[in-house]
Each structure stands twice: as C-alpha cells, then as structure tokens.
Amino acid sequence: MTRRRPAVYTIPAGSAFVDALAAGLLATHGDDPLALARLTLLLPTRRAARAMRDGFLNASDGKPLLLPRFGALGDVDEDQELAAGGAEAGLAESLPPAIPSLRRRLLLTQLVEKHADVGPAAAAQLAAELARLLDQLHTEEVPLSALADLVPADLARHWQDIVDFLQVLEAPWQGLLEIEGAIDPAARRVAALHDLAERWATAPPDHPVVAAGSTGSQPATAALLATIASLPHGAVVLPGLDQDLDEASWAQLGPEHPQFGLKQLLERLGLARDDVEAWPGTVPDAGPRATLLREALRPAETTETWADLPALPSDALAGLKRVDCPDPQAEAGVIALLMRQALAEGVGRCALVTPDRALARRVTAALARWDIAVDDSAGRPLRQTAPGALLCLVAEMIRAEAAPVPLLAVLNHPLVRAGRAPEAYGPAVRKLEHDRLRGPRPAPGFDALKHTDPAVALLVAELSEAAQPLADLMGGRHLLTELIAAHVGLAEWLSRDAGGRVTLWDGEAGEQAAEFVASLRQSAVALPPQPGRDYAGLFATLMADEVIRPRAGAGGPLAIWGPLEARLQHADRLILGGMNEDTWPATGRHDPWLSRPMRAHLGLPTPERRIGQQAHDFAQLAAAPNVVLTRAQKVDGAPTVASRWLLRMDQLLRASGLTWDRQLPADLLDWHLRLSRPDRVEPVPPPEPRPPVAARPTRLSVTRIEIWLRNPYAIFASEILKLRPLAPLDQDPGAAERGTAVHKALAWFVAAYPDALPANALDELRRLGEQAFDDLLERPGFRAFWWPWYERAMGRFLAFEADRRVGFRPLATEAPGGMDVAGFELVAKADRIDAIDDGLELVDYKTGAVPTNKDIAAGLSPQLPLEVAIARAGGFAAAPASTDVTAVNWPVGPRADRLRPVQDAGRLADEALDGLRALIEAFAKLETPYLASPRPAAAPTYNDYDLLAREPEWSAAGSR
C-alpha cells in the first residue's frame, strides 16, 4: 500500500490566522452540520482555542454551529477525549499523575535544604530554578543520567560542584516521585504526546484531526505533528511558512531566523517547501510589506543580495508606523493614546504585544486615568492583590515581632477591620500609631504597645491574643501545616468586618488566594518541620509565582498580550512595544545551573534558538495590516539600542530612499506631553503670611528666638498654626531623645553632688542614665547605639567636671527663668548655673553641634547671651542677680575636647536684647510677614516646615 503524503498547509503571515483557519474548515466541512463536530482541532494553547471560537463566530456571520473538539498541545495529557475509542482508555492508568506544582516545589525545597546551606526562602527560589531545569530536560527528552558526565576537564571546578549538586535530580528526586506515585508534569506531557502519536499511528482515528499553529519546536510535539500529517484524515497547518525565500537563504538558515523551526519540522516530515499547500481561501502575501520583512530578517550569510535588491515601492510602509519615544514613561503614554484612539474611532480590537511587563503595567496605569479597562493576558501577581498582600504582610508582621512598619502595613490594609466598624477602627489605629509607633522602635512584641485609651488598649489586647498562636511558632521548628493554620487564622481574624464576616476570601483575588492556601496546605502534608522564623520568607517566595489571569471570555476591545499569547490571535490594530535589544528580542534569561557549553552538550535549546522563536513571532505580528512599532530611546537614563530587526529595516528603507512617517510620532508625543503640561507656568513666590497681630506670639523661649531670627515661617507654623512635625516610623535612635535624657542625667547628678564628686562617679552616672533613658533602653536600636555613646561621653564629662569643681560651685540645674522685654515674655531654662567668686556662669550642655563664636557674635545664636541678660536682671529664682555673668557652651560626647566660653558675654547680652526688641517691634506690625528663610545663608540646618513653605519650588536652598 502506498503511504499517504503528509498533508501540510500554511497560512501566510499577515492573515488573521484563526479567521482564515475557521473559514477554511467551514468551507471544507460546512455543508454537513455534524461534520465540523466530528473534527478534532489541536492548537498550541488553550487561549488559542478560545480565540478559535471567535474565529468560527466571525466566519459563520454569527450563525450557531456545532464546534469541533478543541485540544491544546500544551495540555494534551489532560485532553483524554482526543483519541478514538477504547484505545485511549489505558492512557490515564498507564501514566502516573503529574505531581502538583506546589507539592513539587516544596519537595525540591526540602532536597535543596538537605544538600545546600541555605534557608527555606532561598531554597524555595533555587527549587523553582530546579523545577524549570527539570521541565527543560524532560521537554527536550534529555535523560537525567546525562548530567553525570557533563563537565569537561577544561571547565572551572565550580561547574563540577554545580553538577554534583544537580545529582539530586536523579536518584533522590526520582525516589521522592516514586513515594508520591507521580511524575514531573513535563515528563507526563511528553509521554502523553508520544503515546498519542503511537496510538494514532497504529489505529488512525476515523474522524478528521487538524493540528494548527504549532511550529513543532519540541521533539514530542514534532513527533505528534508528523503522525497527524500522515493520518488518512489528518492535516497540519503551519503559521507563516515563507515559501518565497530564495533557496540559498533557506539552505543557510540558522537558529536565529524565524523560519528555522519550520525548516526543522519540514525536514522531520520529509517535505520540501513546495510540498506545503496554501490553506484554502488564502494566498501568499507577495506585497512590499512581506518583502520588507523577509529581507530585514534574511540570514546574515546571504545579505550580500541586498546590493541587487530592487528599491522597495513607496507603499512598503503602508499600515506600518514607528514611534521612538524618549523614555519608557513616554512610550507607555503614547501606546495608551493609540489604544484610546482605537477605542474612540471604533477601529475594532486593539492589542499591545510586548515581552516587557513593566511597559505593560505602565500602559495599564496610563489607561486607568481615563477609566479605560484593558484585558492583560499576563494577569496580576497574587502578591499584588489585596488578599495576597495581606497574607504576606501578616506573616512578616509576626516575624518582625510587631515592628512599627509591618504592623501598620497590616493595620492600615483595606481588608483589615478586626471586627470593628470603620468609624471605631480608624481612630484607634491612628491613636496607636501616633502614641506608640512613631519615633524610635518600641520593644518587640505587642506588650510594648499597651495604651491608656480603652479603645486602643482593647484592640491591642485582642490583636495580641489572635496573634499568639503564630507568634508561639516563631521559635524552633514546626510542621508547615501548623504554621499555615495559625497564619490563616490570624489573617481571617484581622479581616472580619463589624458583622463578623471574613472578607479575606471575597472576589476573584480572594478566591485565588483561598485556592493557593488550600493547595499549599495539601502540598505541605508529611513534610519535615521548618524553622518558624523563616516561614514568612518561604510563604512570600511560594506565592511569588501565583498569578490571577483574566477569566475565559472576559476580553474586551483592548488587550495586552505577551508574544506567546499573541500567537494565532487577531487584532485590528497591533502595537508592538519595547522594540529594543535585550527586550525584544530578549537574549535569554540567565541559567543558574548550566553554562552555554553544558547546555549545548545536553542538547538543550541555545539562546539563538529562543531568538529565532521571537523572530517568528515578530514576523507574524509585523505583517498584520495595521501595526505600530514603539521603543524607548533611554531606559533609566541610559541610551538603548533599537531591536536588530528595526535596525535592519532602517538599512533597507534608507537604501530605497524611504523614511518612516515622522508626523504621527510627533503628534503622539506632543499629545502625551500636553496631558501633563499646564497651559502656562506661573512661578510660585515665597510665602508671606501676615496673621493678625492678636494671633502673633507674645511669649517665646530663648531657643525659639533663634528660629524666629533664622526662619520666621517656622514660628508662624508652630506657634500660630499650632502644627507639630510627626515623628517618622521606626525612627533611628534620635539626637533629640538622646539629648533630653543626657540633660536629665547630668542635672540629677550635679544636683545630688553639688560639693564633691563621689568616688564611684561613673557608676553613679550610669545608674542615673538608665533612669533618664527609661523605656528608651527597651528599644533595641537605642540601647545598641546610644548607650555605649553615653558611657564614653560620661567619662569625658567627669574629666571636665573634676577640673571645674576647683573654683566653681553648682547653684542650680534645669533652672527656669524669664524677663519682660518690651511687653514680650522671654523665658528660659538654664541647664546649669555655677557660682564663681562674686559672679555667675551659665552652662549650656551641647550633645550636638556647638554654636560658633561667629554666629553668637552676629546675633544668630542668641540663646546664651539672652540667658545672661535674664541672669543679670535676676530672672532666675535659683540665683541672685549679678552684674558679673559669664556663659559657656559645654560639649558632651565621647570626643569632647574643651569647653567653649562665650567671649564678652555682657556686651553680647545687651546686643541680643536690642536685637530682640527690634524683632518684637517689627512683628507687632501687621505688614511684617513671617518669611521662610529670609537669609538663606543663615537658614537653619534642620527645618520641619520647608515643604509646607514649598521651599523646593522657589528656593535653591530648598533642595538641600
């Protein structure tokens, strides 16, 4: 019997593949309503199968049809109905089930932990890479035993170490799979494809079988396509076979060429290009666009033929546009405008195709400004949804022992209500944040958050009780199922609304989160105990690969596809974005296990083969009637290189005297810029508030006088508007808290020992310091950083104090005082007043920067001169009035070298009083404004109100 020649067809690039395929099948089988239903149609992916249903709808003008049985080559092991009759019945029994992906990852994580010195989270990341390597080996049908002799002697030793580690994939991993009674998913798929090919080869089905859209890049898929092509009622439909490429180029095709995969498949089928027929109803595209793309993608070995290439006609770029944007943000804005334009003009379906997920997210955000939804085939990572984020945050909160940032991230999460109404929950959380979580980090755990407010205290108590089961598991090792149960229980408690209903699992994202947690629980059964402290990292790592994809049939007029999803899809306008080298084409992800020679030795696909597959996608997509190509000229400030395919097209167009359309890019970029550019720019002047005189302060401390001089606006904001800066979360141990505590300790010490220093002076200062620092020492960061500083600083202090006690006698510490200055109340608190001969000396301890004599003399640091004036007027009750008053700045710190006396303190005191009277007189007038930094050179180093004054908008100093 003569063997039937394989039935192989092609649908040319530029045709709407699913529409052309549907029209051809209807033309062949449409007369009999049941004929189409007897057909089995195999497509590369399930998404392509869904698109095929729309193709039949378009081809039949909306008439109802009995559709074929669809199957996806990527999931053929799940499509048990594809084969005929009882011959298929034994497939499910002959092959073990595929191990669930989460179970496989957890088991691989266990293997990695056993053979490498890494924690669970890092082990889970390595396990994902091991799983990816396993899938590649099975898909390319490389036996695991081939790993043993992989490293030649001329390679570095660390490669041998890697191969030694990879031996876990053979005996240890296969042993675990036998215990599980399962096999790797890729191994099962390959076995199922071969099994199906053998069954159909020995017992051909009596109904038509058509495989369409696949290039047979994988051995098992190619074997099945070869079988289908030879079936009595079988056919294979190839995507975009180029039958017009010259024979010399066809013979030179390398892995980077878009036709390389199809050439390999035809060689396997024993066919020449001429043996492939055009699919019914289609004709090869011989137009100028097809010529441009064919020549641009020509093998490098035959590019010398460009010299004899006739000039391309002027319509070679008809329907093909290009937009070069300055940066990714502009590229996303331009693409969003193109998609919005397509929607407004009723173009039909418009799709962005890009491998750049960052660009896809930017476009989605840009469309959201107009409330335009887009169907993103890549979906959303579960970790970026409300339920997924809450689950990760809850685990991290317990691991961090209720540290402020993770705790507030949980408490402010939109799903968290802890069983309370919003009007009761919100104020309690804000008060807890303000009173306990702002400033330096409190002690670990919930006990440090106790509060006097009843609502806050009750919330903290309930939260502590709910968190206790998971917190108890943080120490030691515990079963993963126990950790998951305690974790989910806490997350559910937090997400209860006022009626007690758990909102964590609501909506599509909640359902996906619930499925993930259920799968994780099931996959974690019988695993050995894990360190509780590492659970949060492990959970987040395992969730990282979970994605919420759009529901089937949820597509709209706008879509975002990756190149894989775009195969066989149809859109009336295609936008190919991210057309830069290393993006499209991508040079291939880094392989953490195998070097390039090692991959070649095993027969795994090379990076060039991946580039060839991307080139085929590009050629198919760029041949569509309405295409816009976009790229960013710079990314993160660095210049980019246009995609090699664009560069080749530029060369061909230049040789033909053609240029890209410049008007469309100019218009689009101008529209994008005008969206965020105001019609006119008016410079913002510095603020000049002039509050009523009655509202202006009539009482200030000597330390505030300096602020009044240097930055009057800060006095307006703090004393008139009554605004106070909010301490940051998890604040680093601060100079302000340290300074306050040191002043307390020194005041107590000097007051306790005014006459003579005790023998154990340093121990006494340590004791007083512990009292002064009080609960600050319970904060780990404060004790670790500032307590050693304090101990060293006290040693220096005692050295100065011992010398000072000869001739000086302390009279008072923390001494309050004041005086009236032109009806204005000036108040002060002297750190220390010492008696010397018949006079007084005021001491100001400085734990930070010490004012310079220049600033003091210029009146910009008037604190001590004004205190001298108060002392001379008898304004300190603890000290008698005296005409002989001096002052000294006393640095306190481990490196303090000497005391800094104020030179000519009496004269400076008189000048400071005169300056203060002038200041009081000026601000008693309504027309005097409270300016922000009127003298930039004298502006304070720290200013809590510069953003309120909008200094960065009008002052060069505001950008400091």
Short mmCIF file of N, CA and C in Angstrom, two decimals, residues 139-268:
data_model
loop_
_atom_site.label_atom_id
_atom_site.label_comp_id
_atom_site.label_asym_id
_atom_site.label_seq_id
_atom_site.Cartn_x
_atom_site.Cartn_y
_atom_site.Cartn_z
N THR A 139 11.29 18.14 28.46
CA THR A 139 10.72 18.60 27.20
C THR A 139 11.63 18.26 26.03
N GLU A 140 12.93 18.44 26.25
CA GLU A 140 13.88 18.12 25.18
C GLU A 140 14.29 16.66 25.19
N GLU A 141 13.69 15.87 26.08
CA GLU A 141 13.89 14.43 26.16
C GLU A 141 15.36 14.08 26.42
N VAL A 142 15.95 14.84 27.34
CA VAL A 142 17.33 14.58 27.78
C VAL A 142 17.26 13.77 29.06
N PRO A 143 17.84 12.58 29.11
CA PRO A 143 17.78 11.78 30.33
C PRO A 143 18.56 12.44 31.47
N LEU A 144 18.07 12.28 32.67
CA LEU A 144 18.73 12.88 33.82
C LEU A 144 20.13 12.30 34.03
N SER A 145 20.34 11.10 33.58
CA SER A 145 21.66 10.48 33.73
C SER A 145 22.73 11.23 32.93
N ALA A 146 22.32 12.03 31.93
CA ALA A 146 23.29 12.77 31.12
C ALA A 146 23.99 13.85 31.93
N LEU A 147 23.45 14.21 33.09
CA LEU A 147 24.07 15.25 33.90
C LEU A 147 25.38 14.78 34.52
N ALA A 148 25.56 13.48 34.68
CA ALA A 148 26.70 12.96 35.42
C ALA A 148 28.03 13.29 34.73
N ASP A 149 28.10 13.16 33.42
CA ASP A 149 29.35 13.35 32.68
C ASP A 149 29.35 14.67 31.92
N LEU A 150 28.85 15.71 32.55
CA LEU A 150 28.58 16.95 31.84
C LEU A 150 29.77 17.90 31.79
N VAL A 151 30.68 17.81 32.76
CA VAL A 151 31.72 18.83 32.89
C VAL A 151 33.03 18.32 32.31
N PRO A 152 33.50 18.93 31.23
CA PRO A 152 34.83 18.56 30.71
C PRO A 152 35.93 19.02 31.67
N ALA A 153 37.10 18.49 31.48
CA ALA A 153 38.22 18.79 32.38
C ALA A 153 38.66 20.24 32.28
N ASP A 154 38.37 20.93 31.14
CA ASP A 154 38.87 22.28 30.97
C ASP A 154 37.95 23.34 31.58
N LEU A 155 36.85 22.93 32.19
CA LEU A 155 35.97 23.90 32.83
C LEU A 155 36.37 24.08 34.29
N ALA A 156 36.00 25.24 34.84
CA ALA A 156 36.36 25.57 36.23
C ALA A 156 35.73 24.57 37.20
N ARG A 157 36.35 24.47 38.38
CA ARG A 157 35.92 23.49 39.38
C ARG A 157 34.50 23.74 39.87
N HIS A 158 34.09 25.02 39.92
CA HIS A 158 32.76 25.27 40.48
C HIS A 158 31.66 24.69 39.60
N TRP A 159 31.94 24.51 38.29
CA TRP A 159 30.94 23.85 37.44
C TRP A 159 30.75 22.39 37.87
N GLN A 160 31.85 21.74 38.26
CA GLN A 160 31.72 20.37 38.76
C GLN A 160 30.92 20.34 40.05
N ASP A 161 31.12 21.35 40.90
CA ASP A 161 30.33 21.43 42.14
C ASP A 161 28.84 21.55 41.83
N ILE A 162 28.51 22.35 40.81
CA ILE A 162 27.10 22.50 40.43
C ILE A 162 26.54 21.18 39.93
N VAL A 163 27.31 20.51 39.08
CA VAL A 163 26.83 19.22 38.55
C VAL A 163 26.67 18.20 39.68
N ASP A 164 27.59 18.20 40.63
CA ASP A 164 27.46 17.31 41.78
C ASP A 164 26.16 17.59 42.52
N PHE A 165 25.84 18.87 42.66
CA PHE A 165 24.60 19.23 43.34
C PHE A 165 23.39 18.78 42.53
N LEU A 166 23.47 18.89 41.19
CA LEU A 166 22.34 18.53 40.35
C LEU A 166 22.04 17.03 40.36
N GLN A 167 22.93 16.24 40.97
CA GLN A 167 22.64 14.81 41.07
C GLN A 167 21.40 14.54 41.92
N VAL A 168 20.96 15.57 42.68
CA VAL A 168 19.73 15.38 43.46
C VAL A 168 18.54 15.17 42.55
N LEU A 169 18.65 15.57 41.28
CA LEU A 169 17.53 15.41 40.36
C LEU A 169 17.37 13.97 39.89
N GLU A 170 18.41 13.17 40.07
CA GLU A 170 18.30 11.79 39.58
C GLU A 170 17.78 10.88 40.68
N ALA A 171 18.64 10.22 41.41
CA ALA A 171 18.17 9.23 42.39
C ALA A 171 17.32 9.85 43.51
N PRO A 172 17.78 10.90 44.19
CA PRO A 172 16.95 11.43 45.29
C PRO A 172 15.58 11.93 44.82
N TRP A 173 15.57 12.68 43.73
CA TRP A 173 14.29 13.23 43.28
C TRP A 173 13.38 12.13 42.72
N GLN A 174 13.95 11.25 41.96
CA GLN A 174 13.11 10.18 41.41
C GLN A 174 12.58 9.29 42.53
N GLY A 175 13.38 9.12 43.60
CA GLY A 175 12.89 8.36 44.74
C GLY A 175 11.71 9.05 45.40
N LEU A 176 11.76 10.37 45.53
CA LEU A 176 10.62 11.11 46.11
C LEU A 176 9.40 10.99 45.21
N LEU A 177 9.60 11.04 43.89
CA LEU A 177 8.46 10.91 42.98
C LEU A 177 7.82 9.52 43.09
N GLU A 178 8.64 8.50 43.27
CA GLU A 178 8.08 7.15 43.43
C GLU A 178 7.24 7.07 44.70
N ILE A 179 7.73 7.69 45.77
CA ILE A 179 6.95 7.71 47.01
C ILE A 179 5.63 8.45 46.80
N GLU A 180 5.69 9.52 46.02
CA GLU A 180 4.48 10.31 45.76
C GLU A 180 3.55 9.60 44.78
N GLY A 181 4.07 8.63 44.03
CA GLY A 181 3.27 7.98 42.99
C GLY A 181 2.94 8.91 41.86
N ALA A 182 3.89 9.80 41.50
CA ALA A 182 3.64 10.82 40.48
C ALA A 182 4.90 11.00 39.65
N ILE A 183 4.78 11.80 38.60
CA ILE A 183 5.92 12.15 37.76
C ILE A 183 5.88 13.65 37.50
N ASP A 184 6.98 14.14 36.95
CA ASP A 184 7.03 15.57 36.63
C ASP A 184 6.01 15.89 35.54
N PRO A 185 5.39 17.08 35.61
CA PRO A 185 4.38 17.44 34.60
C PRO A 185 4.92 17.40 33.17
N ALA A 186 6.13 17.92 32.95
CA ALA A 186 6.67 17.92 31.59
C ALA A 186 6.94 16.50 31.12
N ALA A 187 7.40 15.63 32.03
CA ALA A 187 7.63 14.23 31.64
C ALA A 187 6.32 13.56 31.26
N ARG A 188 5.26 13.86 31.99
CA ARG A 188 3.97 13.25 31.68
C ARG A 188 3.43 13.77 30.34
N ARG A 189 3.62 15.09 30.12
CA ARG A 189 3.14 15.65 28.85
C ARG A 189 3.88 15.01 27.68
N VAL A 190 5.22 14.88 27.79
CA VAL A 190 5.99 14.27 26.71
C VAL A 190 5.55 12.83 26.49
N ALA A 191 5.37 12.07 27.58
CA ALA A 191 4.94 10.68 27.45
C ALA A 191 3.56 10.61 26.82
N ALA A 192 2.67 11.54 27.21
CA ALA A 192 1.32 11.53 26.64
C ALA A 192 1.34 11.86 25.16
N LEU A 193 2.19 12.81 24.75
CA LEU A 193 2.29 13.15 23.33
C LEU A 193 2.79 11.96 22.52
N HIS A 194 3.84 11.29 23.02
CA HIS A 194 4.36 10.11 22.30
C HIS A 194 3.33 8.99 22.30
N ASP A 195 2.66 8.79 23.41
CA ASP A 195 1.65 7.73 23.49
C ASP A 195 0.54 7.98 22.48
N LEU A 196 0.09 9.26 22.41
CA LEU A 196 -0.97 9.61 21.47
C LEU A 196 -0.52 9.43 20.03
N ALA A 197 0.73 9.83 19.75
CA ALA A 197 1.26 9.67 18.39
C ALA A 197 1.32 8.19 18.00
N GLU A 198 1.76 7.34 18.92
CA GLU A 198 1.85 5.90 18.62
C GLU A 198 0.47 5.29 18.43
N ARG A 199 -0.48 5.67 19.26
CA ARG A 199 -1.84 5.10 19.15
C ARG A 199 -2.48 5.50 17.83
N TRP A 200 -2.30 6.81 17.46
CA TRP A 200 -2.91 7.24 16.21
C TRP A 200 -2.18 6.65 15.00
N ALA A 201 -0.89 6.37 15.17
CA ALA A 201 -0.16 5.76 14.06
C ALA A 201 -0.61 4.32 13.83
N THR A 202 -0.89 3.57 14.90
CA THR A 202 -1.31 2.17 14.78
C THR A 202 -2.81 2.02 14.58
N ALA A 203 -3.59 2.93 15.14
CA ALA A 203 -5.05 2.86 14.99
C ALA A 203 -5.56 4.25 14.64
N PRO A 204 -5.43 4.66 13.38
CA PRO A 204 -5.82 6.02 12.99
C PRO A 204 -7.29 6.29 13.32
N PRO A 205 -7.60 7.45 13.84
CA PRO A 205 -8.99 7.79 14.11
C PRO A 205 -9.78 7.91 12.81
N ASP A 206 -11.08 7.62 12.88
CA ASP A 206 -11.92 7.66 11.68
C ASP A 206 -12.54 9.04 11.48
N HIS A 207 -12.07 10.01 12.21
CA HIS A 207 -12.59 11.38 12.06
C HIS A 207 -11.42 12.30 11.75
N PRO A 208 -11.69 13.47 11.20
CA PRO A 208 -10.60 14.40 10.85
C PRO A 208 -9.88 14.92 12.09
N VAL A 209 -8.57 15.04 11.97
CA VAL A 209 -7.73 15.63 13.03
C VAL A 209 -6.87 16.70 12.37
N VAL A 210 -6.94 17.93 12.89
CA VAL A 210 -6.16 19.04 12.34
C VAL A 210 -5.36 19.65 13.48
N ALA A 211 -4.05 19.77 13.28
CA ALA A 211 -3.17 20.47 14.23
C ALA A 211 -2.74 21.77 13.56
N ALA A 212 -3.01 22.91 14.20
CA ALA A 212 -2.76 24.20 13.55
C ALA A 212 -2.01 25.14 14.50
N GLY A 213 -1.09 25.90 13.92
CA GLY A 213 -0.44 26.98 14.66
C GLY A 213 0.85 26.61 15.35
N SER A 214 1.22 25.35 15.39
CA SER A 214 2.43 24.93 16.08
C SER A 214 3.59 24.85 15.09
N THR A 215 4.78 25.19 15.57
CA THR A 215 5.98 25.05 14.75
C THR A 215 6.75 23.78 15.09
N GLY A 216 6.25 22.98 16.04
CA GLY A 216 6.91 21.72 16.38
C GLY A 216 8.30 21.91 16.94
N SER A 217 8.48 22.93 17.77
CA SER A 217 9.82 23.22 18.28
C SER A 217 10.28 22.21 19.32
N GLN A 218 9.36 21.43 19.87
CA GLN A 218 9.73 20.42 20.87
C GLN A 218 9.63 19.03 20.24
N PRO A 219 10.54 18.13 20.59
CA PRO A 219 10.57 16.82 19.92
C PRO A 219 9.26 16.06 19.98
N ALA A 220 8.62 16.01 21.15
CA ALA A 220 7.38 15.25 21.27
C ALA A 220 6.27 15.87 20.44
N THR A 221 6.21 17.19 20.42
CA THR A 221 5.20 17.87 19.59
C THR A 221 5.46 17.60 18.12
N ALA A 222 6.73 17.66 17.71
CA ALA A 222 7.06 17.39 16.31
C ALA A 222 6.67 15.96 15.93
N ALA A 223 6.89 15.01 16.83
CA ALA A 223 6.51 13.62 16.54
C ALA A 223 5.01 13.49 16.36
N LEU A 224 4.22 14.14 17.19
CA LEU A 224 2.76 14.08 17.06
C LEU A 224 2.32 14.75 15.77
N LEU A 225 2.92 15.90 15.41
CA LEU A 225 2.56 16.57 14.16
C LEU A 225 2.87 15.69 12.97
N ALA A 226 4.00 14.97 13.02
CA ALA A 226 4.34 14.07 11.92
C ALA A 226 3.30 12.97 11.78
N THR A 227 2.83 12.45 12.89
CA THR A 227 1.79 11.42 12.85
C THR A 227 0.49 11.98 12.30
N ILE A 228 0.08 13.14 12.77
CA ILE A 228 -1.18 13.73 12.32
C ILE A 228 -1.14 14.02 10.83
N ALA A 229 0.01 14.55 10.35
CA ALA A 229 0.11 14.87 8.93
C ALA A 229 -0.05 13.64 8.05
N SER A 230 0.29 12.45 8.59
CA SER A 230 0.21 11.22 7.80
C SER A 230 -1.09 10.45 8.01
N LEU A 231 -1.97 10.91 8.88
CA LEU A 231 -3.25 10.22 9.10
C LEU A 231 -4.13 10.32 7.85
N PRO A 232 -4.98 9.35 7.64
CA PRO A 232 -5.88 9.42 6.47
C PRO A 232 -6.74 10.67 6.47
N HIS A 233 -7.13 11.13 7.65
CA HIS A 233 -7.97 12.33 7.74
C HIS A 233 -7.26 13.42 8.55
N GLY A 234 -5.95 13.43 8.47
CA GLY A 234 -5.20 14.40 9.28
C GLY A 234 -4.61 15.52 8.44
N ALA A 235 -4.33 16.63 9.09
CA ALA A 235 -3.70 17.75 8.42
C ALA A 235 -2.98 18.61 9.45
N VAL A 236 -1.89 19.21 9.01
CA VAL A 236 -1.12 20.14 9.84
C VAL A 236 -1.11 21.49 9.14
N VAL A 237 -1.44 22.53 9.90
CA VAL A 237 -1.47 23.89 9.33
C VAL A 237 -0.39 24.71 10.02
N LEU A 238 0.60 25.13 9.24
CA LEU A 238 1.75 25.85 9.78
C LEU A 238 1.48 27.36 9.78
N PRO A 239 2.05 28.06 10.74
CA PRO A 239 1.88 29.52 10.76
C PRO A 239 3.01 30.22 10.01
N GLY A 240 2.68 30.87 8.92
CA GLY A 240 3.62 31.77 8.26
C GLY A 240 4.84 31.14 7.65
N LEU A 241 4.71 30.02 6.97
CA LEU A 241 5.85 29.45 6.26
C LEU A 241 6.18 30.35 5.07
N ASP A 242 7.43 30.78 4.98
CA ASP A 242 7.86 31.66 3.89
C ASP A 242 8.29 30.81 2.71
N GLN A 243 7.43 30.72 1.69
CA GLN A 243 7.73 29.91 0.51
C GLN A 243 8.40 30.72 -0.59
N ASP A 244 8.59 32.03 -0.35
CA ASP A 244 9.22 32.89 -1.35
C ASP A 244 10.68 33.20 -1.03
N LEU A 245 11.18 32.77 0.12
CA LEU A 245 12.58 32.99 0.45
C LEU A 245 13.44 32.17 -0.50
N ASP A 246 14.50 32.79 -1.02
CA ASP A 246 15.33 32.10 -2.01
C ASP A 246 16.00 30.87 -1.41
N GLU A 247 16.30 29.91 -2.26
CA GLU A 247 16.82 28.63 -1.81
C GLU A 247 18.18 28.77 -1.11
N ALA A 248 18.99 29.70 -1.58
CA ALA A 248 20.30 29.87 -0.94
C ALA A 248 20.13 30.31 0.52
N SER A 249 19.21 31.20 0.74
CA SER A 249 18.96 31.64 2.12
C SER A 249 18.32 30.52 2.93
N TRP A 250 17.38 29.79 2.31
CA TRP A 250 16.74 28.68 3.03
C TRP A 250 17.78 27.66 3.48
N ALA A 251 18.76 27.42 2.63
CA ALA A 251 19.80 26.44 2.99
C ALA A 251 20.70 26.96 4.11
N GLN A 252 20.80 28.28 4.27
CA GLN A 252 21.71 28.87 5.26
C GLN A 252 21.01 29.22 6.58
N LEU A 253 19.75 28.86 6.72
CA LEU A 253 19.01 29.29 7.90
C LEU A 253 19.68 28.81 9.18
N GLY A 254 19.85 29.75 10.11
CA GLY A 254 20.39 29.41 11.42
C GLY A 254 19.33 29.55 12.49
N PRO A 255 19.67 29.21 13.73
CA PRO A 255 18.67 29.21 14.80
C PRO A 255 18.02 30.56 15.05
N GLU A 256 18.69 31.68 14.68
CA GLU A 256 18.12 32.99 14.95
C GLU A 256 17.08 33.41 13.93
N HIS A 257 16.92 32.64 12.86
CA HIS A 257 15.98 33.03 11.79
C HIS A 257 14.56 32.57 12.13
N PRO A 258 13.56 33.36 11.79
CA PRO A 258 12.18 32.98 12.14
C PRO A 258 11.70 31.70 11.45
N GLN A 259 12.31 31.30 10.33
CA GLN A 259 11.86 30.11 9.61
C GLN A 259 12.62 28.86 10.01
N PHE A 260 13.58 28.98 10.94
CA PHE A 260 14.42 27.84 11.29
C PHE A 260 13.60 26.70 11.88
N GLY A 261 12.69 27.00 12.78
CA GLY A 261 11.88 25.94 13.39
C GLY A 261 11.00 25.24 12.38
N LEU A 262 10.42 26.00 11.46
CA LEU A 262 9.57 25.38 10.43
C LEU A 262 10.42 24.53 9.48
N LYS A 263 11.64 24.98 9.20
CA LYS A 263 12.52 24.17 8.34
C LYS A 263 12.83 22.83 8.99
N GLN A 264 13.14 22.86 10.30
CA GLN A 264 13.41 21.61 11.00
C GLN A 264 12.20 20.69 10.98
N LEU A 265 11.02 21.24 11.15
CA LEU A 265 9.81 20.42 11.15
C LEU A 265 9.58 19.80 9.78
N LEU A 266 9.77 20.57 8.72
CA LEU A 266 9.58 20.02 7.37
C LEU A 266 10.59 18.91 7.09
N GLU A 267 11.81 19.08 7.57
CA GLU A 267 12.81 18.02 7.38
C GLU A 267 12.39 16.75 8.11
N ARG A 268 11.80 16.89 9.27
CA ARG A 268 11.32 15.71 10.00
C ARG A 268 10.18 15.04 9.25
#
